[in-house]
Each structure stands twice: as structure tokens, then as C-alpha cells.
PDB file of C-alpha atoms in Angstrom:
ATOM      1  CA  UNK A   1      25.798 -17.954 -32.149  1.00  0.00           C
ATOM      2  CA  UNK A   2      23.373 -20.826 -32.668  1.00  0.00           C
ATOM      3  CA  UNK A   3      19.675 -19.934 -32.664  1.00  0.00           C
ATOM      4  CA  UNK A   4      17.412 -22.534 -31.082  1.00  0.00           C
ATOM      5  CA  UNK A   5      13.682 -22.316 -31.593  1.00  0.00           C
ATOM      6  CA  UNK A   6      11.974 -24.406 -28.931  1.00  0.00           C
ATOM      7  CA  UNK A   7       8.341 -23.928 -28.023  1.00  0.00           C
ATOM      8  CA  UNK A   8       6.830 -24.897 -24.690  1.00  0.00           C
ATOM      9  CA  UNK A   9       4.731 -27.569 -26.401  1.00  0.00           C
ATOM     10  CA  UNK A  10       7.948 -29.293 -27.467  1.00  0.00           C
ATOM     11  CA  UNK A  11       8.967 -29.528 -23.833  1.00  0.00           C
ATOM     12  CA  UNK A  12       5.581 -30.880 -22.791  1.00  0.00           C
ATOM     13  CA  UNK A  13       5.656 -33.463 -25.622  1.00  0.00           C
ATOM     14  CA  UNK A  14       9.125 -34.594 -24.619  1.00  0.00           C
ATOM     15  CA  UNK A  15       8.205 -34.845 -20.929  1.00  0.00           C
ATOM     16  CA  UNK A  16       5.184 -37.003 -21.759  1.00  0.00           C
ATOM     17  CA  UNK A  17       7.287 -39.430 -23.806  1.00  0.00           C
ATOM     18  CA  UNK A  18      10.093 -39.434 -21.231  1.00  0.00           C
ATOM     19  CA  UNK A  19       7.665 -40.265 -18.428  1.00  0.00           C
ATOM     20  CA  UNK A  20       5.679 -42.881 -20.358  1.00  0.00           C
ATOM     21  CA  UNK A  21       8.646 -44.280 -22.332  1.00  0.00           C
ATOM     22  CA  UNK A  22       6.048 -45.201 -24.922  1.00  0.00           C
ATOM     23  CA  UNK A  23       4.955 -43.023 -27.862  1.00  0.00           C
ATOM     24  CA  UNK A  24       1.480 -44.497 -28.019  1.00  0.00           C
ATOM     25  CA  UNK A  25       0.659 -43.877 -24.365  1.00  0.00           C
ATOM     26  CA  UNK A  26       2.253 -40.403 -24.511  1.00  0.00           C
ATOM     27  CA  UNK A  27       0.179 -39.505 -27.580  1.00  0.00           C
ATOM     28  CA  UNK A  28      -2.993 -40.681 -25.836  1.00  0.00           C
ATOM     29  CA  UNK A  29      -2.087 -38.653 -22.747  1.00  0.00           C
ATOM     30  CA  UNK A  30      -1.501 -35.548 -24.875  1.00  0.00           C
ATOM     31  CA  UNK A  31      -4.690 -36.169 -26.882  1.00  0.00           C
ATOM     32  CA  UNK A  32      -2.833 -36.174 -30.202  1.00  0.00           C
ATOM     33  CA  UNK A  33      -2.022 -38.914 -32.691  1.00  0.00           C
ATOM     34  CA  UNK A  34       1.289 -40.748 -32.553  1.00  0.00           C
ATOM     35  CA  UNK A  35       2.864 -39.736 -35.914  1.00  0.00           C
ATOM     36  CA  UNK A  36       2.770 -35.952 -35.198  1.00  0.00           C
ATOM     37  CA  UNK A  37       4.211 -36.631 -31.739  1.00  0.00           C
ATOM     38  CA  UNK A  38       7.119 -38.603 -33.228  1.00  0.00           C
ATOM     39  CA  UNK A  39       7.703 -35.791 -35.739  1.00  0.00           C
ATOM     40  CA  UNK A  40       7.775 -33.149 -32.989  1.00  0.00           C
ATOM     41  CA  UNK A  41      10.299 -35.134 -30.931  1.00  0.00           C
ATOM     42  CA  UNK A  42      12.491 -35.610 -34.007  1.00  0.00           C
ATOM     43  CA  UNK A  43      12.221 -31.876 -34.758  1.00  0.00           C
ATOM     44  CA  UNK A  44      13.234 -31.084 -31.170  1.00  0.00           C
ATOM     45  CA  UNK A  45      16.281 -33.358 -31.371  1.00  0.00           C
ATOM     46  CA  UNK A  46      17.294 -31.845 -34.709  1.00  0.00           C
ATOM     47  CA  UNK A  47      16.877 -28.332 -33.350  1.00  0.00           C
ATOM     48  CA  UNK A  48      19.052 -28.853 -30.275  1.00  0.00           C
ATOM     49  CA  UNK A  49      21.441 -31.187 -32.108  1.00  0.00           C
ATOM     50  CA  UNK A  50      21.237 -33.915 -29.464  1.00  0.00           C
ATOM     51  CA  UNK A  51      19.645 -37.353 -29.330  1.00  0.00           C
ATOM     52  CA  UNK A  52      17.312 -37.431 -26.352  1.00  0.00           C
ATOM     53  CA  UNK A  53      15.618 -40.820 -26.801  1.00  0.00           C
ATOM     54  CA  UNK A  54      17.008 -44.180 -27.806  1.00  0.00           C
ATOM     55  CA  UNK A  55      14.151 -46.051 -29.476  1.00  0.00           C
ATOM     56  CA  UNK A  56      13.487 -49.097 -31.564  1.00  0.00           C
ATOM     57  CA  UNK A  57      10.353 -51.036 -32.492  1.00  0.00           C
ATOM     58  CA  UNK A  58       9.887 -52.298 -28.934  1.00  0.00           C
ATOM     59  CA  UNK A  59      11.474 -49.892 -26.420  1.00  0.00           C
ATOM     60  CA  UNK A  60      12.036 -46.217 -25.708  1.00  0.00           C
ATOM     61  CA  UNK A  61      14.768 -45.077 -23.306  1.00  0.00           C
ATOM     62  CA  UNK A  62      16.331 -41.805 -22.310  1.00  0.00           C
ATOM     63  CA  UNK A  63      19.877 -41.070 -23.382  1.00  0.00           C
ATOM     64  CA  UNK A  64      22.294 -39.269 -21.066  1.00  0.00           C
ATOM     65  CA  UNK A  65      21.448 -36.049 -22.880  1.00  0.00           C
ATOM     66  CA  UNK A  66      17.765 -36.938 -22.503  1.00  0.00           C
ATOM     67  CA  UNK A  67      18.066 -37.322 -18.709  1.00  0.00           C
ATOM     68  CA  UNK A  68      19.735 -33.917 -18.464  1.00  0.00           C
ATOM     69  CA  UNK A  69      17.223 -32.296 -20.824  1.00  0.00           C
ATOM     70  CA  UNK A  70      14.279 -33.766 -18.873  1.00  0.00           C
ATOM     71  CA  UNK A  71      15.538 -32.201 -15.653  1.00  0.00           C
ATOM     72  CA  UNK A  72      15.967 -28.818 -17.345  1.00  0.00           C
ATOM     73  CA  UNK A  73      12.572 -29.087 -19.053  1.00  0.00           C
ATOM     74  CA  UNK A  74      10.882 -29.620 -15.684  1.00  0.00           C
ATOM     75  CA  UNK A  75      12.596 -26.499 -14.321  1.00  0.00           C
ATOM     76  CA  UNK A  76      11.690 -24.385 -17.353  1.00  0.00           C
ATOM     77  CA  UNK A  77       8.010 -25.317 -17.236  1.00  0.00           C
ATOM     78  CA  UNK A  78       7.970 -24.785 -13.479  1.00  0.00           C
ATOM     79  CA  UNK A  79       9.423 -21.293 -13.945  1.00  0.00           C
ATOM     80  CA  UNK A  80       6.891 -20.503 -16.657  1.00  0.00           C
ATOM     81  CA  UNK A  81       4.035 -21.665 -14.430  1.00  0.00           C
ATOM     82  CA  UNK A  82       5.409 -19.635 -11.524  1.00  0.00           C
ATOM     83  CA  UNK A  83       5.727 -16.525 -13.710  1.00  0.00           C
ATOM     84  CA  UNK A  84       2.156 -16.964 -14.966  1.00  0.00           C
ATOM     85  CA  UNK A  85       0.889 -17.378 -11.411  1.00  0.00           C
ATOM     86  CA  UNK A  86       2.730 -14.252 -10.273  1.00  0.00           C
ATOM     87  CA  UNK A  87       1.386 -12.245 -13.216  1.00  0.00           C
ATOM     88  CA  UNK A  88      -2.159 -13.359 -12.443  1.00  0.00           C
ATOM     89  CA  UNK A  89      -1.764 -12.553  -8.745  1.00  0.00           C
ATOM     90  CA  UNK A  90      -0.336  -9.139  -9.576  1.00  0.00           C
ATOM     91  CA  UNK A  91      -3.267  -8.445 -11.889  1.00  0.00           C
ATOM     92  CA  UNK A  92      -5.607  -9.418  -9.044  1.00  0.00           C
ATOM     93  CA  UNK A  93      -3.799  -7.111  -6.619  1.00  0.00           C
ATOM     94  CA  UNK A  94      -2.455  -9.991  -4.531  1.00  0.00           C
ATOM     95  CA  UNK A  95       1.185  -9.232  -5.348  1.00  0.00           C
ATOM     96  CA  UNK A  96       3.184  -6.059  -5.847  1.00  0.00           C
ATOM     97  CA  UNK A  97       4.357  -2.995  -3.962  1.00  0.00           C
ATOM     98  CA  UNK A  98       2.641   0.142  -2.673  1.00  0.00           C
ATOM     99  CA  UNK A  99       4.315   3.326  -1.435  1.00  0.00           C
ATOM    100  CA  UNK A 100       2.226   5.405   0.952  1.00  0.00           C
ATOM    101  CA  UNK A 101       2.856   8.882   2.297  1.00  0.00           C
ATOM    102  CA  UNK A 102       1.415   9.519   5.738  1.00  0.00           C
ATOM    103  CA  UNK A 103       1.403  12.224   8.363  1.00  0.00           C
ATOM    104  CA  UNK A 104       2.699  11.715  11.887  1.00  0.00           C
ATOM    105  CA  UNK A 105      -0.810  11.188  13.277  1.00  0.00           C
ATOM    106  CA  UNK A 106      -1.928   8.701  10.601  1.00  0.00           C
ATOM    107  CA  UNK A 107      -0.986   5.591  12.653  1.00  0.00           C
ATOM    108  CA  UNK A 108      -3.340   6.861  15.380  1.00  0.00           C
ATOM    109  CA  UNK A 109      -6.313   7.191  12.999  1.00  0.00           C
ATOM    110  CA  UNK A 110      -8.430   4.134  13.722  1.00  0.00           C
ATOM    111  CA  UNK A 111      -9.903   3.837  10.225  1.00  0.00           C
ATOM    112  CA  UNK A 112      -6.486   3.990   8.550  1.00  0.00           C
ATOM    113  CA  UNK A 113      -4.765   1.679  11.042  1.00  0.00           C
ATOM    114  CA  UNK A 114      -7.588  -0.873  10.780  1.00  0.00           C
ATOM    115  CA  UNK A 115      -7.583  -0.769   6.969  1.00  0.00           C
ATOM    116  CA  UNK A 116      -3.815  -1.268   6.786  1.00  0.00           C
ATOM    117  CA  UNK A 117      -3.963  -4.190   9.196  1.00  0.00           C
ATOM    118  CA  UNK A 118      -6.813  -5.824   7.246  1.00  0.00           C
ATOM    119  CA  UNK A 119      -4.932  -5.291   3.985  1.00  0.00           C
ATOM    120  CA  UNK A 120      -1.753  -6.881   5.366  1.00  0.00           C
ATOM    121  CA  UNK A 121      -3.732  -9.860   6.642  1.00  0.00           C
ATOM    122  CA  UNK A 122      -5.547 -10.325   3.317  1.00  0.00           C
ATOM    123  CA  UNK A 123      -2.585  -9.641   0.999  1.00  0.00           C
ATOM    124  CA  UNK A 124       0.605 -10.607   2.864  1.00  0.00           C
ATOM    125  CA  UNK A 125       2.624 -10.774  -0.357  1.00  0.00           C
ATOM    126  CA  UNK A 126       2.088  -7.091  -1.204  1.00  0.00           C
ATOM    127  CA  UNK A 127       5.001  -5.005   0.075  1.00  0.00           C
ATOM    128  CA  UNK A 128       3.743  -1.804   1.710  1.00  0.00           C
ATOM    129  CA  UNK A 129       6.319   0.996   2.041  1.00  0.00           C
ATOM    130  CA  UNK A 130       5.331   3.742   4.491  1.00  0.00           C
ATOM    131  CA  UNK A 131       6.919   7.208   4.195  1.00  0.00           C
ATOM    132  CA  UNK A 132       6.243   9.687   6.995  1.00  0.00           C
ATOM    133  CA  UNK A 133       5.988  13.272   5.772  1.00  0.00           C
ATOM    134  CA  UNK A 134       3.650  16.125   6.477  1.00  0.00           C
ATOM    135  CA  UNK A 135       0.808  17.007   4.142  1.00  0.00           C
ATOM    136  CA  UNK A 136       2.608  19.566   2.007  1.00  0.00           C
ATOM    137  CA  UNK A 137       5.753  17.471   1.635  1.00  0.00           C
ATOM    138  CA  UNK A 138       3.702  14.620   0.140  1.00  0.00           C
ATOM    139  CA  UNK A 139       2.705  16.665  -2.908  1.00  0.00           C
ATOM    140  CA  UNK A 140       6.012  16.512  -4.845  1.00  0.00           C
ATOM    141  CA  UNK A 141       6.541  12.715  -4.523  1.00  0.00           C
ATOM    142  CA  UNK A 142       2.893  12.139  -5.475  1.00  0.00           C
ATOM    143  CA  UNK A 143       3.449  14.185  -8.630  1.00  0.00           C
ATOM    144  CA  UNK A 144       6.564  12.246  -9.612  1.00  0.00           C
ATOM    145  CA  UNK A 145       5.112   8.841  -8.696  1.00  0.00           C
ATOM    146  CA  UNK A 146       7.627   8.162  -5.912  1.00  0.00           C
ATOM    147  CA  UNK A 147       4.656   7.500  -3.665  1.00  0.00           C
ATOM    148  CA  UNK A 148       1.399   6.011  -4.936  1.00  0.00           C
ATOM    149  CA  UNK A 149      -1.024   7.180  -2.257  1.00  0.00           C
ATOM    150  CA  UNK A 150      -0.969  10.093   0.154  1.00  0.00           C
ATOM    151  CA  UNK A 151      -2.931  10.196   3.405  1.00  0.00           C
ATOM    152  CA  UNK A 152      -2.994  13.838   4.374  1.00  0.00           C
ATOM    153  CA  UNK A 153      -4.957  16.788   5.698  1.00  0.00           C
ATOM    154  CA  UNK A 154      -7.032  18.961   3.399  1.00  0.00           C
ATOM    155  CA  UNK A 155      -4.827  21.413   1.547  1.00  0.00           C
ATOM    156  CA  UNK A 156      -4.490  23.128  -1.814  1.00  0.00           C
ATOM    157  CA  UNK A 157      -3.542  20.532  -4.431  1.00  0.00           C
ATOM    158  CA  UNK A 158      -2.049  20.983  -7.916  1.00  0.00           C
ATOM    159  CA  UNK A 159      -4.292  20.128 -10.872  1.00  0.00           C
ATOM    160  CA  UNK A 160      -2.683  16.742 -11.519  1.00  0.00           C
ATOM    161  CA  UNK A 161      -3.545  15.373  -8.075  1.00  0.00           C
ATOM    162  CA  UNK A 162      -7.005  14.284  -6.962  1.00  0.00           C
ATOM    163  CA  UNK A 163      -8.389  13.649  -3.498  1.00  0.00           C
ATOM    164  CA  UNK A 164     -11.156  11.656  -1.868  1.00  0.00           C
ATOM    165  CA  UNK A 165     -12.448  12.268   1.625  1.00  0.00           C
ATOM    166  CA  UNK A 166     -11.550   9.520   4.071  1.00  0.00           C
ATOM    167  CA  UNK A 167     -13.210  11.067   7.119  1.00  0.00           C
ATOM    168  CA  UNK A 168     -13.567  14.194   9.238  1.00  0.00           C
ATOM    169  CA  UNK A 169     -12.269  14.370  12.771  1.00  0.00           C
ATOM    170  CA  UNK A 170     -13.065  16.866  15.503  1.00  0.00           C
ATOM    171  CA  UNK A 171     -10.682  19.429  16.863  1.00  0.00           C
ATOM    172  CA  UNK A 172      -9.912  18.989  20.544  1.00  0.00           C
ATOM    173  CA  UNK A 173      -8.336  21.245  23.137  1.00  0.00           C
ATOM    174  CA  UNK A 174      -5.388  19.669  24.943  1.00  0.00           C
ATOM    175  CA  UNK A 175      -4.778  21.020  28.457  1.00  0.00           C
ATOM    176  CA  UNK A 176      -2.715  19.946  31.421  1.00  0.00           C
ATOM    177  CA  UNK A 177      -4.371  18.066  34.247  1.00  0.00           C
ATOM    178  CA  UNK A 178      -5.934  20.508  36.705  1.00  0.00           C
ATOM    179  CA  UNK A 179      -6.381  23.306  34.135  1.00  0.00           C
ATOM    180  CA  UNK A 180      -9.378  25.568  34.923  1.00  0.00           C
ATOM    181  CA  UNK A 181     -10.880  24.961  31.462  1.00  0.00           C
ATOM    182  CA  UNK A 182     -11.549  21.323  32.388  1.00  0.00           C
ATOM    183  CA  UNK A 183     -14.862  22.440  33.860  1.00  0.00           C
ATOM    184  CA  UNK A 184     -16.079  22.700  30.240  1.00  0.00           C
ATOM    185  CA  UNK A 185     -15.237  19.081  29.401  1.00  0.00           C
ATOM    186  CA  UNK A 186     -18.870  17.962  29.127  1.00  0.00           C
ATOM    187  CA  UNK A 187     -20.336  20.878  27.158  1.00  0.00           C
ATOM    188  CA  UNK A 188     -17.242  21.649  25.122  1.00  0.00           C
ATOM    189  CA  UNK A 189     -15.352  24.898  24.748  1.00  0.00           C
ATOM    190  CA  UNK A 190     -15.338  27.588  22.068  1.00  0.00           C
ATOM    191  CA  UNK A 191     -12.288  29.116  20.407  1.00  0.00           C
ATOM    192  CA  UNK A 192     -13.464  32.536  21.563  1.00  0.00           C
ATOM    193  CA  UNK A 193     -12.774  31.466  25.154  1.00  0.00           C
ATOM    194  CA  UNK A 194      -9.092  30.785  24.432  1.00  0.00           C
ATOM    195  CA  UNK A 195      -7.859  34.297  23.657  1.00  0.00           C
ATOM    196  CA  UNK A 196      -6.144  34.772  27.028  1.00  0.00           C
ATOM    197  CA  UNK A 197      -4.430  31.399  27.259  1.00  0.00           C
ATOM    198  CA  UNK A 198      -0.879  30.730  25.994  1.00  0.00           C
ATOM    199  CA  UNK A 199      -0.870  28.281  23.101  1.00  0.00           C
ATOM    200  CA  UNK A 200       1.612  25.548  22.240  1.00  0.00           C
ATOM    201  CA  UNK A 201       1.561  25.394  18.472  1.00  0.00           C
ATOM    202  CA  UNK A 202       3.129  23.851  15.357  1.00  0.00           C
ATOM    203  CA  UNK A 203       6.131  25.561  13.845  1.00  0.00           C
ATOM    204  CA  UNK A 204       5.105  27.400  10.701  1.00  0.00           C
ATOM    205  CA  UNK A 205       8.104  26.254   8.673  1.00  0.00           C
ATOM    206  CA  UNK A 206       7.180  22.613   9.310  1.00  0.00           C
ATOM    207  CA  UNK A 207       4.535  23.219   6.652  1.00  0.00           C
ATOM    208  CA  UNK A 208       1.745  21.178   8.174  1.00  0.00           C
ATOM    209  CA  UNK A 209      -1.793  21.642   6.914  1.00  0.00           C
ATOM    210  CA  UNK A 210      -2.950  21.592  10.545  1.00  0.00           C
ATOM    211  CA  UNK A 211      -1.163  24.892  11.105  1.00  0.00           C
ATOM    212  CA  UNK A 212      -3.247  26.552   8.391  1.00  0.00           C
ATOM    213  CA  UNK A 213      -6.454  24.893   9.565  1.00  0.00           C
ATOM    214  CA  UNK A 214      -6.074  25.934  13.191  1.00  0.00           C
ATOM    215  CA  UNK A 215      -5.058  29.490  12.306  1.00  0.00           C
ATOM    216  CA  UNK A 216      -8.168  29.669  10.101  1.00  0.00           C
ATOM    217  CA  UNK A 217     -10.250  28.363  12.997  1.00  0.00           C
ATOM    218  CA  UNK A 218      -9.012  31.183  15.229  1.00  0.00           C
ATOM    219  CA  UNK A 219      -9.512  33.746  12.468  1.00  0.00           C
ATOM    220  CA  UNK A 220     -13.116  32.672  11.874  1.00  0.00           C
ATOM    221  CA  UNK A 221     -13.751  33.189  15.604  1.00  0.00           C
ATOM    222  CA  UNK A 222     -12.095  36.615  15.525  1.00  0.00           C
ATOM    223  CA  UNK A 223      -9.351  35.541  17.918  1.00  0.00           C
ATOM    224  CA  UNK A 224      -5.621  36.148  17.639  1.00  0.00           C
ATOM    225  CA  UNK A 225      -3.881  33.135  19.207  1.00  0.00           C
ATOM    226  CA  UNK A 226      -1.290  33.889  21.884  1.00  0.00           C
ATOM    227  CA  UNK A 227       1.449  31.485  20.760  1.00  0.00           C
ATOM    228  CA  UNK A 228       3.954  30.928  23.556  1.00  0.00           C
ATOM    229  CA  UNK A 229       5.754  27.778  22.379  1.00  0.00           C
ATOM    230  CA  UNK A 230       6.284  26.129  19.000  1.00  0.00           C
ATOM    231  CA  UNK A 231       7.246  22.546  18.142  1.00  0.00           C
ATOM    232  CA  UNK A 232       7.417  20.392  15.030  1.00  0.00           C
ATOM    233  CA  UNK A 233       6.071  17.092  16.362  1.00  0.00           C
ATOM    234  CA  UNK A 234       2.763  16.171  17.955  1.00  0.00           C
ATOM    235  CA  UNK A 235       4.384  14.295  20.836  1.00  0.00           C
ATOM    236  CA  UNK A 236       6.549  17.306  21.651  1.00  0.00           C
ATOM    237  CA  UNK A 237       3.512  19.591  21.668  1.00  0.00           C
ATOM    238  CA  UNK A 238       1.645  17.308  24.051  1.00  0.00           C
ATOM    239  CA  UNK A 239       4.734  17.034  26.250  1.00  0.00           C
ATOM    240  CA  UNK A 240       4.909  20.818  26.524  1.00  0.00           C
ATOM    241  CA  UNK A 241       1.203  20.908  27.387  1.00  0.00           C
ATOM    242  CA  UNK A 242       1.768  18.321  30.126  1.00  0.00           C
ATOM    243  CA  UNK A 243       4.578  20.517  31.478  1.00  0.00           C
ATOM    244  CA  UNK A 244       2.108  23.388  31.875  1.00  0.00           C
ATOM    245  CA  UNK A 245       3.675  25.592  29.207  1.00  0.00           C
ATOM    246  CA  UNK A 246       0.370  26.181  27.457  1.00  0.00           C
ATOM    247  CA  UNK A 247      -2.686  24.613  25.860  1.00  0.00           C
ATOM    248  CA  UNK A 248      -2.998  23.331  22.299  1.00  0.00           C
ATOM    249  CA  UNK A 249      -5.611  22.559  19.671  1.00  0.00           C
ATOM    250  CA  UNK A 250      -5.176  19.120  18.153  1.00  0.00           C
ATOM    251  CA  UNK A 251      -7.360  16.686  16.242  1.00  0.00           C
ATOM    252  CA  UNK A 252      -9.160  13.710  17.706  1.00  0.00           C
ATOM    253  CA  UNK A 253      -6.560  11.286  16.356  1.00  0.00           C
ATOM    254  CA  UNK A 254      -4.065  12.776  18.837  1.00  0.00           C
ATOM    255  CA  UNK A 255      -6.124  11.658  21.820  1.00  0.00           C
ATOM    256  CA  UNK A 256      -4.957   7.994  21.820  1.00  0.00           C
ATOM    257  CA  UNK A 257      -1.477   9.360  22.594  1.00  0.00           C
ATOM    258  CA  UNK A 258      -1.679   8.794  26.313  1.00  0.00           C
ATOM    259  CA  UNK A 259       0.571  11.452  27.819  1.00  0.00           C
ATOM    260  CA  UNK A 260       0.563  11.659  31.596  1.00  0.00           C
ATOM    261  CA  UNK A 261      -0.947  14.928  32.700  1.00  0.00           C
ATOM    262  CA  UNK A 262      -2.760  15.759  29.429  1.00  0.00           C
ATOM    263  CA  UNK A 263      -6.557  15.966  29.191  1.00  0.00           C
ATOM    264  CA  UNK A 264      -8.764  16.690  26.180  1.00  0.00           C
ATOM    265  CA  UNK A 265     -11.827  18.930  25.795  1.00  0.00           C
ATOM    266  CA  UNK A 266     -13.984  18.944  22.617  1.00  0.00           C
ATOM    267  CA  UNK A 267     -14.397  22.211  20.726  1.00  0.00           C
ATOM    268  CA  UNK A 268     -17.984  23.389  20.381  1.00  0.00           C
ATOM    269  CA  UNK A 269     -17.376  25.628  17.350  1.00  0.00           C
ATOM    270  CA  UNK A 270     -19.046  24.617  14.093  1.00  0.00           C
ATOM    271  CA  UNK A 271     -17.429  23.496  11.892  1.00  0.00           C
ATOM    272  CA  UNK A 272     -14.533  22.522  14.164  1.00  0.00           C
ATOM    273  CA  UNK A 273     -13.107  19.553  12.315  1.00  0.00           C
ATOM    274  CA  UNK A 274     -10.278  18.584  10.020  1.00  0.00           C
ATOM    275  CA  UNK A 275     -10.650  16.547   6.836  1.00  0.00           C
ATOM    276  CA  UNK A 276      -8.357  13.609   6.117  1.00  0.00           C
ATOM    277  CA  UNK A 277      -7.859  12.943   2.416  1.00  0.00           C
ATOM    278  CA  UNK A 278      -6.673  10.073   0.295  1.00  0.00           C
ATOM    279  CA  UNK A 279      -4.676  11.598  -2.571  1.00  0.00           C
ATOM    280  CA  UNK A 280      -3.243  10.113  -5.767  1.00  0.00           C
ATOM    281  CA  UNK A 281      -2.107  11.252  -9.210  1.00  0.00           C
ATOM    282  CA  UNK A 282      -4.855  11.745 -11.790  1.00  0.00           C
ATOM    283  CA  UNK A 283      -2.790  10.516 -14.729  1.00  0.00           C
ATOM    284  CA  UNK A 284      -0.726   7.694 -13.191  1.00  0.00           C
ATOM    285  CA  UNK A 285      -2.716   4.467 -13.175  1.00  0.00           C
ATOM    286  CA  UNK A 286      -2.885   2.837  -9.782  1.00  0.00           C
ATOM    287  CA  UNK A 287      -1.614  -0.727  -9.540  1.00  0.00           C
ATOM    288  CA  UNK A 288      -4.260  -3.395  -8.813  1.00  0.00           C
ATOM    289  CA  UNK A 289      -2.817  -3.736  -5.299  1.00  0.00           C
ATOM    290  CA  UNK A 290      -3.100   0.014  -4.719  1.00  0.00           C
ATOM    291  CA  UNK A 291      -6.685  -0.065  -5.993  1.00  0.00           C
ATOM    292  CA  UNK A 292      -7.527  -2.808  -3.501  1.00  0.00           C
ATOM    293  CA  UNK A 293      -6.105  -0.757  -0.651  1.00  0.00           C
ATOM    294  CA  UNK A 294      -7.889   2.402  -1.806  1.00  0.00           C
ATOM    295  CA  UNK A 295     -11.196   0.523  -1.970  1.00  0.00           C
ATOM    296  CA  UNK A 296     -10.638  -0.820   1.539  1.00  0.00           C
ATOM    297  CA  UNK A 297      -9.776   2.603   2.939  1.00  0.00           C
ATOM    298  CA  UNK A 298     -12.837   4.212   1.372  1.00  0.00           C
ATOM    299  CA  UNK A 299     -15.258   1.451   2.340  1.00  0.00           C
ATOM    300  CA  UNK A 300     -14.254   0.977   5.973  1.00  0.00           C
ATOM    301  CA  UNK A 301     -16.807   2.777   8.117  1.00  0.00           C
ATOM    302  CA  UNK A 302     -15.438   3.009  11.623  1.00  0.00           C
TER     303      UNK A 302
END
């Protein structure tokens, strides 16, 4: 198999001569002297074993092989320029891919939704892959690198994952319209007042961090929740509340889910809030695009 050693400068030299059809003008354009330019063109022709230019003392013209080679040379240099541009844009975080794990309520979190929209508007060429999974199910793919960033509730993390606080959101009591507890809407309600009311709650085997947080909230108030219904999805829980099958404790990000017949009351217990974390692997370097998104998420104050 023939080995051909062509450098990009050879292509640029040839293009200059082919466009000028004059070695003197081409040399001036390239800011080199004419003899080295002639030598480089001869070396190129020898290397590829084809005569590209027909020249004499007065004229320079492209051969048939030269016309074909000129077209290919343009394409090669264009591809090189495009590759260099893409590499630079990727280094600047303007190109690439990001995989994000998110909980079912993440799209309703104003700060997260706003940051994602701003990121998409600023960096439309970055592909963002969203993977819905609850907090605990995000841990394994974060460890293996299948997802780059996790947006989750506070939970126990393995040593190779790190978290940063995105924000805290209040716990709210969801009740059906007309519920007697609505009289406490303005001043808020305490967990201690809920001991006699049936609760619609998350299924334990769903593995959500909210389950643990809310159980801990009841425990700190010395209350054993009276769980009457369980469901795995937030919308199902709110639907059961609307049907009058019980009340539920949810976070503030649930409240934009406008379900007919559901009203919300703030909890007055302190601290009655849930933390939302941004989680990534300690030892896997984030891509420049992921770093841009992380910076945006952490800096947006809303």
C-alpha cells in the first residue's frame, strides 16, 4: 500500500497557485519566496505521482488531475476547519451532550426549569438528555457515568459522589377543597395537628427521598402518620387527595400542578423544608458544557 505524506501547508500552497495561476503572485500571497514554493509544489506532485500544473516560462494551467485535486483540497481544508471549530466550541461548552437525572417534580421547580430554558437558548447545539428517576435510583448511573448530573432530594450519598445545594423548598399540606383544615391557610398548620387525619402517601418501595424526609418530619413532631392510601406518582397522590381519600404532605414544587379540588396549606413546623441537590461524580471530570449548566443552575437566584 502506497504511503503518501501530505501536509496541510502543501494543500494551501497548491490552492494559492491554482487560484492565481502565477507562482510569483501566489508566493507573495503566501508571504514566502517563489523558489521554495516551486519546490513544495514539485514535492507534492512527486509524492502523489500526478502532474497537477502544466507550466512553462509564461503560463501556469491546471491539468485534469489538478482540477480534481483542487476540488478535493478545498473539501479537506474545509473539513479541517470545521473540525477545529467544533473542537473549540466543545472546549468552550458550546457543543456536546449532557445527561441529567431528575425527579418527577423537577420540571415544576422554577429555578431548574428556568435554568434549563436559558441554557437551551444560549447553547442550542448542546444535546441535553433528560432521564426521569427518583433520588435513590439516580445514584448508580451517577457512579458509572451514565448520567452526568443528578437533580435530587437530599439523601445519603456514597463517598464518590458530591452534592451542592440548589435550594430549599417548603413542605405544604395538600387537602381537598372544603376540608376543615383550610381555616389554617393563613397562619399555617403544624404536623402535630395531623395525627387524626388519613394520609395519602408515597409507596415505600418507590424509594423516594421524600418518603424518608416526611416520615422524619412526623417523627420529629412525635406523630405516627395514619397512612390510608399509597401511590408512586405525585399526580396520583394529588388525584386521591382531590377525591377526598385523605390529605398529603408535599413540597412547594408540587403546587403548580393545578388539580381541581386540591388546596395547599403551608406547614408552620421549623425546619419544614426539603433540600434539592445538584449531584455529580467526584472523580469524573465534567464536560465544559456540563460545567456551564452547573454554573447556571447554581447562580440563578429565583
